[in-house]
Amino acid sequence: MDRVVLLTMLFFVSSTNALPNSEVVPGGIALISVPSKNVTYSGQRVWVTETTNGLTAIIGIPLSARTGKHYVNAGDVKLSFEVIRKTYQEQHLTITNNRKVNPYSQDMDRIHRERAEMDAAFLTFNTDRLTDTSFELPVDGPMSSSFGLRRILNGQSRSPHSGMDIAAPEGTPVYAPSSGFVTATGDYFFNGNTILLDHGHSLVTMYCHLSEISVEIGEWVVKGQLIGLVGSTGRVTGPHLHWGVSLNNARVNPALFLNRP
């Protein structure tokens, strides 16, 4: 029978392990001590790394997660952690092309196909390389929309904002914040010209609304390499980069990978 253990959250990790910041909220990240490298959360395999404190699981928490006790399985041990409430602000936007808010029936096959492509990329778990989370901002510019905003588009409620928007003029270079493989590119209905980078251990980053894509599927890119240019393709109000981060198939706040000591 599984043992149930109330885990101790980690507040200290080795400075040589550039772990993301922990914020145990919907859309956040939990860092927990585990006894095994075989860890799952909500049916998804979880990235586990070694620190001076032993093994640490780096768990992405979905924006849809309920508050309260959550469980991870680590071998024959069941660990619990508490997700606390976070209230995200509401944002009202007007989209000129209403078809991007209310797609036509003939758009739905394309939308479903593109979602399936992205889902496949988010579900990938590669262990053949060391994941580097020492992220840099992919583009210079002010943040125009923060992560988690409850979005009202043309007066209609839509899914929460699952990334960070960085405002920049069209054609501004976009750089890889960390090394990884290009697993998907394309012109998507909502996201416009898009790139997905797989950084290993279920950590995937997304770059949307580009005017130009400068990499190809299967290409290995290094940190700081040019991958595209800022644009205004897809569902937008103006030129910007939508930067998303997915961890164990949960969209999490990209800011948690920045500004670490």
Short mmCIF file of C-alpha atoms in Angstrom, two decimals:
data_model
loop_
_atom_site.label_atom_id
_atom_site.label_comp_id
_atom_site.label_asym_id
_atom_site.label_seq_id
_atom_site.Cartn_x
_atom_site.Cartn_y
_atom_site.Cartn_z
CA MET A 1 0.00 0.00 0.00
CA ASP A 2 1.26 3.48 -0.83
CA ARG A 3 2.47 5.57 2.08
CA VAL A 4 1.07 9.12 2.23
CA VAL A 5 3.62 11.72 3.31
CA LEU A 6 3.14 15.46 3.80
CA LEU A 7 6.23 16.76 2.04
CA THR A 8 8.54 19.57 3.04
CA MET A 9 8.78 22.32 0.44
CA LEU A 10 12.29 23.29 -0.63
CA PHE A 11 13.44 26.79 0.16
CA PHE A 12 17.16 26.19 -0.44
CA VAL A 13 18.81 24.58 -3.43
CA SER A 14 22.34 24.57 -4.68
CA SER A 15 23.24 27.69 -6.61
CA THR A 16 24.82 25.43 -9.20
CA ASN A 17 21.36 24.05 -10.05
CA ALA A 18 19.47 26.89 -11.72
CA LEU A 19 16.03 25.74 -10.70
CA PRO A 20 13.02 27.90 -11.49
CA ASN A 21 11.44 29.92 -8.72
CA SER A 22 8.73 28.17 -6.73
CA GLU A 23 5.20 29.57 -6.52
CA VAL A 24 2.70 26.90 -5.51
CA VAL A 25 -0.38 28.38 -7.17
CA PRO A 26 -2.39 27.56 -10.29
CA GLY A 27 0.02 28.24 -13.16
CA GLY A 28 3.00 28.04 -10.82
CA ILE A 29 5.78 25.59 -9.94
CA ALA A 30 6.35 23.37 -6.90
CA LEU A 31 9.85 22.23 -5.93
CA ILE A 32 9.70 19.22 -3.63
CA SER A 33 12.07 16.65 -2.14
CA VAL A 34 11.44 13.14 -3.49
CA PRO A 35 13.00 9.74 -2.78
CA SER A 36 12.94 8.51 -6.38
CA LYS A 37 13.52 9.76 -9.92
CA ASN A 38 10.30 8.07 -11.03
CA VAL A 39 7.72 10.71 -10.20
CA THR A 40 4.30 11.42 -11.71
CA TYR A 41 1.75 14.15 -11.13
CA SER A 42 -1.77 14.06 -12.60
CA GLY A 43 -0.68 11.19 -14.80
CA GLN A 44 2.28 13.09 -16.25
CA ARG A 45 5.93 12.21 -15.75
CA VAL A 46 7.76 14.88 -13.74
CA TRP A 47 11.27 16.24 -14.15
CA VAL A 48 13.52 15.23 -11.22
CA THR A 49 17.01 16.64 -10.77
CA GLU A 50 19.81 16.29 -8.21
CA THR A 51 20.57 19.16 -5.83
CA THR A 52 22.63 19.50 -2.66
CA ASN A 53 19.42 18.58 -0.81
CA GLY A 54 19.02 15.32 -2.74
CA LEU A 55 16.47 14.68 -5.47
CA THR A 56 14.14 17.54 -6.33
CA ALA A 57 10.96 17.24 -8.40
CA ILE A 58 10.12 20.32 -10.49
CA ILE A 59 6.36 20.24 -10.94
CA GLY A 60 4.32 22.45 -13.26
CA ILE A 61 0.86 23.23 -11.85
CA PRO A 62 -1.92 23.86 -14.43
CA LEU A 63 -3.84 27.12 -14.42
CA SER A 64 -6.97 25.00 -13.98
CA ALA A 65 -5.66 23.37 -10.79
CA ARG A 66 -7.94 23.51 -7.75
CA THR A 67 -6.61 24.89 -4.50
CA GLY A 68 -5.86 22.53 -1.66
CA LYS A 69 -3.96 19.28 -1.39
CA HIS A 70 -2.36 17.72 -4.49
CA TYR A 71 -0.49 14.44 -4.76
CA VAL A 72 2.58 13.15 -6.56
CA ASN A 73 3.61 9.52 -6.82
CA ALA A 74 7.30 8.73 -6.24
CA GLY A 75 7.80 4.98 -6.44
CA ASP A 76 5.71 3.45 -3.64
CA VAL A 77 5.46 6.78 -1.80
CA LYS A 78 2.64 9.27 -2.25
CA LEU A 79 3.57 12.88 -1.42
CA SER A 80 1.20 15.78 -0.93
CA PHE A 81 1.57 19.53 -1.33
CA GLU A 82 -0.81 22.46 -0.96
CA VAL A 83 -1.77 24.69 -3.89
CA ILE A 84 -2.80 28.11 -2.64
CA ARG A 85 -5.24 30.52 -4.21
CA LYS A 86 -4.06 33.23 -6.59
CA THR A 87 -6.40 35.77 -8.14
CA TYR A 88 -5.43 36.78 -11.65
CA GLN A 89 -6.61 40.08 -13.02
CA GLU A 90 -9.16 40.46 -15.80
CA GLN A 91 -8.22 41.88 -19.18
CA HIS A 92 -10.61 43.19 -21.85
CA LEU A 93 -9.37 43.24 -25.44
CA THR A 94 -10.95 44.17 -28.75
CA ILE A 95 -9.92 41.97 -31.68
CA THR A 96 -10.60 43.61 -35.04
CA ASN A 97 -10.87 40.29 -36.87
CA ASN A 98 -13.86 38.75 -35.06
CA ARG A 99 -13.27 35.45 -36.86
CA LYS A 100 -10.25 34.99 -34.54
CA VAL A 101 -12.65 35.16 -31.58
CA ASN A 102 -15.55 33.24 -33.11
CA PRO A 103 -14.07 30.93 -35.75
CA TYR A 104 -16.18 29.79 -38.69
CA SER A 105 -17.23 26.15 -38.88
CA GLN A 106 -14.75 25.59 -41.72
CA ASP A 107 -11.92 26.70 -39.40
CA MET A 108 -12.50 24.00 -36.80
CA ASP A 109 -10.68 21.13 -38.54
CA ARG A 110 -7.59 23.31 -38.80
CA ILE A 111 -7.86 24.43 -35.17
CA HIS A 112 -8.23 20.84 -33.90
CA ARG A 113 -5.29 19.66 -36.02
CA GLU A 114 -3.05 22.45 -34.74
CA ARG A 115 -4.01 21.77 -31.12
CA ALA A 116 -3.15 18.09 -31.61
CA GLU A 117 0.28 19.05 -32.99
CA MET A 118 0.99 21.31 -30.01
CA ASP A 119 -0.33 18.77 -27.51
CA ALA A 120 2.03 16.13 -28.92
CA ALA A 121 4.96 18.50 -28.43
CA PHE A 122 3.92 19.37 -24.86
CA LEU A 123 3.63 15.67 -23.93
CA THR A 124 7.18 14.81 -25.01
CA PHE A 125 9.61 13.78 -22.26
CA ASN A 126 13.24 13.64 -23.42
CA THR A 127 15.97 12.58 -20.99
CA ASP A 128 18.93 12.49 -23.38
CA ARG A 129 20.23 15.94 -22.41
CA LEU A 130 20.68 18.13 -19.35
CA THR A 131 17.87 20.64 -19.10
CA ASP A 132 19.08 24.23 -18.59
CA THR A 133 16.59 26.57 -16.95
CA SER A 134 18.93 29.58 -16.83
CA PHE A 135 16.55 31.43 -19.13
CA GLU A 136 17.03 34.87 -20.62
CA LEU A 137 14.20 36.96 -22.04
CA PRO A 138 13.73 35.97 -25.70
CA VAL A 139 13.15 39.57 -26.82
CA ASP A 140 13.81 43.06 -25.50
CA GLY A 141 10.70 45.03 -24.61
CA PRO A 142 8.16 45.76 -21.90
CA MET A 143 5.68 43.14 -20.76
CA SER A 144 2.32 44.11 -22.28
CA SER A 145 0.20 41.25 -20.86
CA SER A 146 1.12 39.13 -17.87
CA PHE A 147 0.56 35.42 -17.38
CA GLY A 148 -2.79 34.13 -16.13
CA LEU A 149 -4.99 37.07 -17.07
CA ARG A 150 -8.68 36.20 -17.29
CA ARG A 151 -9.37 37.33 -20.83
CA ILE A 152 -12.51 38.93 -22.22
CA LEU A 153 -12.28 39.16 -26.00
CA ASN A 154 -14.88 41.28 -27.79
CA GLY A 155 -17.02 40.99 -24.68
CA GLN A 156 -16.74 37.18 -24.50
CA SER A 157 -14.90 35.18 -21.84
CA ARG A 158 -12.06 33.07 -23.22
CA SER A 159 -9.30 30.86 -21.80
CA PRO A 160 -6.85 32.50 -19.37
CA HIS A 161 -3.67 33.94 -20.83
CA SER A 162 -1.20 31.06 -20.77
CA GLY A 163 1.98 33.01 -21.44
CA MET A 164 3.75 36.34 -21.20
CA ASP A 165 3.33 39.01 -23.90
CA ILE A 166 6.33 41.21 -24.64
CA ALA A 167 5.69 44.31 -26.76
CA ALA A 168 8.23 45.05 -29.48
CA PRO A 169 8.19 46.55 -32.99
CA GLU A 170 7.58 44.25 -35.92
CA GLY A 171 10.83 42.66 -37.04
CA THR A 172 12.53 42.75 -33.62
CA PRO A 173 14.82 39.69 -33.24
CA VAL A 174 13.64 36.83 -31.03
CA TYR A 175 16.33 34.67 -29.43
CA ALA A 176 16.27 31.23 -27.81
CA PRO A 177 16.29 31.73 -24.01
CA SER A 178 17.92 28.31 -23.61
CA SER A 179 19.15 25.52 -25.87
CA GLY A 180 16.71 22.99 -27.30
CA PHE A 181 15.29 21.15 -30.29
CA VAL A 182 12.72 22.71 -32.59
CA THR A 183 9.77 20.34 -32.37
CA ALA A 184 7.08 22.32 -34.20
CA THR A 185 6.73 25.37 -36.42
CA GLY A 186 3.85 26.68 -38.46
CA ASP A 187 1.23 29.30 -39.13
CA TYR A 188 -1.49 28.52 -36.59
CA PHE A 189 -5.00 29.95 -36.59
CA PHE A 190 -4.85 31.66 -33.18
CA ASN A 191 -1.10 31.79 -32.55
CA GLY A 192 0.06 32.88 -35.99
CA ASN A 193 3.62 31.98 -36.95
CA THR A 194 4.78 29.81 -34.06
CA ILE A 195 7.86 27.92 -32.84
CA LEU A 196 8.03 25.25 -30.12
CA LEU A 197 11.37 24.39 -28.49
CA ASP A 198 11.89 21.21 -26.47
CA HIS A 199 14.45 21.77 -23.70
CA GLY A 200 14.18 18.25 -22.27
CA HIS A 201 12.37 16.65 -19.32
CA SER A 202 8.95 17.95 -20.48
CA LEU A 203 10.10 21.61 -20.50
CA VAL A 204 8.80 23.19 -23.73
CA THR A 205 8.73 26.86 -24.72
CA MET A 206 6.49 28.53 -27.29
CA TYR A 207 6.93 31.68 -29.40
CA CYS A 208 3.86 33.05 -31.17
CA HIS A 209 2.68 35.80 -33.58
CA LEU A 210 6.06 35.94 -35.37
CA SER A 211 6.52 37.74 -38.67
CA GLU A 212 9.29 35.33 -39.63
CA ILE A 213 10.49 31.89 -38.51
CA SER A 214 14.26 31.41 -38.78
CA VAL A 215 14.57 27.74 -37.71
CA GLU A 216 13.37 24.37 -38.93
CA ILE A 217 11.79 21.34 -37.25
CA GLY A 218 14.49 19.02 -35.90
CA GLU A 219 17.09 21.77 -35.64
CA TRP A 220 19.13 22.10 -32.45
CA VAL A 221 19.33 25.73 -31.36
CA VAL A 222 21.67 27.15 -28.75
CA LYS A 223 20.93 29.73 -26.11
CA GLY A 224 20.98 33.22 -27.65
CA GLN A 225 20.47 32.00 -31.22
CA LEU A 226 18.12 33.95 -33.48
CA ILE A 227 14.93 31.92 -33.99
CA GLY A 228 12.52 34.45 -35.50
CA LEU A 229 11.21 38.00 -35.67
CA VAL A 230 8.40 39.68 -33.76
CA GLY A 231 5.18 40.06 -35.74
CA SER A 232 1.42 40.43 -35.51
CA THR A 233 0.17 37.18 -37.04
CA GLY A 234 -2.77 35.24 -35.62
CA ARG A 235 -5.13 36.66 -32.98
CA VAL A 236 -3.50 39.93 -31.92
CA THR A 237 -4.13 43.60 -31.23
CA GLY A 238 -0.65 44.62 -32.40
CA PRO A 239 2.94 43.39 -32.79
CA HIS A 240 4.32 41.48 -29.81
CA LEU A 241 5.82 38.15 -28.78
CA HIS A 242 3.69 35.68 -26.86
CA TRP A 243 6.16 33.57 -24.87
CA GLY A 244 4.78 30.44 -23.26
CA VAL A 245 6.34 27.77 -21.03
CA SER A 246 4.98 24.26 -20.53
CA LEU A 247 6.24 21.88 -17.83
CA ASN A 248 4.83 18.33 -17.53
CA ASN A 249 2.08 19.50 -19.91
CA ALA A 250 1.06 22.37 -17.61
CA ARG A 251 1.30 25.95 -18.87
CA VAL A 252 3.22 27.86 -16.22
CA ASN A 253 4.37 31.43 -15.62
CA PRO A 254 7.52 32.16 -17.69
CA ALA A 255 8.57 34.78 -15.11
CA LEU A 256 9.41 31.92 -12.71
CA PHE A 257 12.38 31.08 -14.94
CA LEU A 258 13.82 34.61 -14.76
CA ASN A 259 15.60 36.79 -12.19
CA ARG A 260 17.06 34.03 -10.07
CA PRO A 261 20.09 34.73 -7.84
#
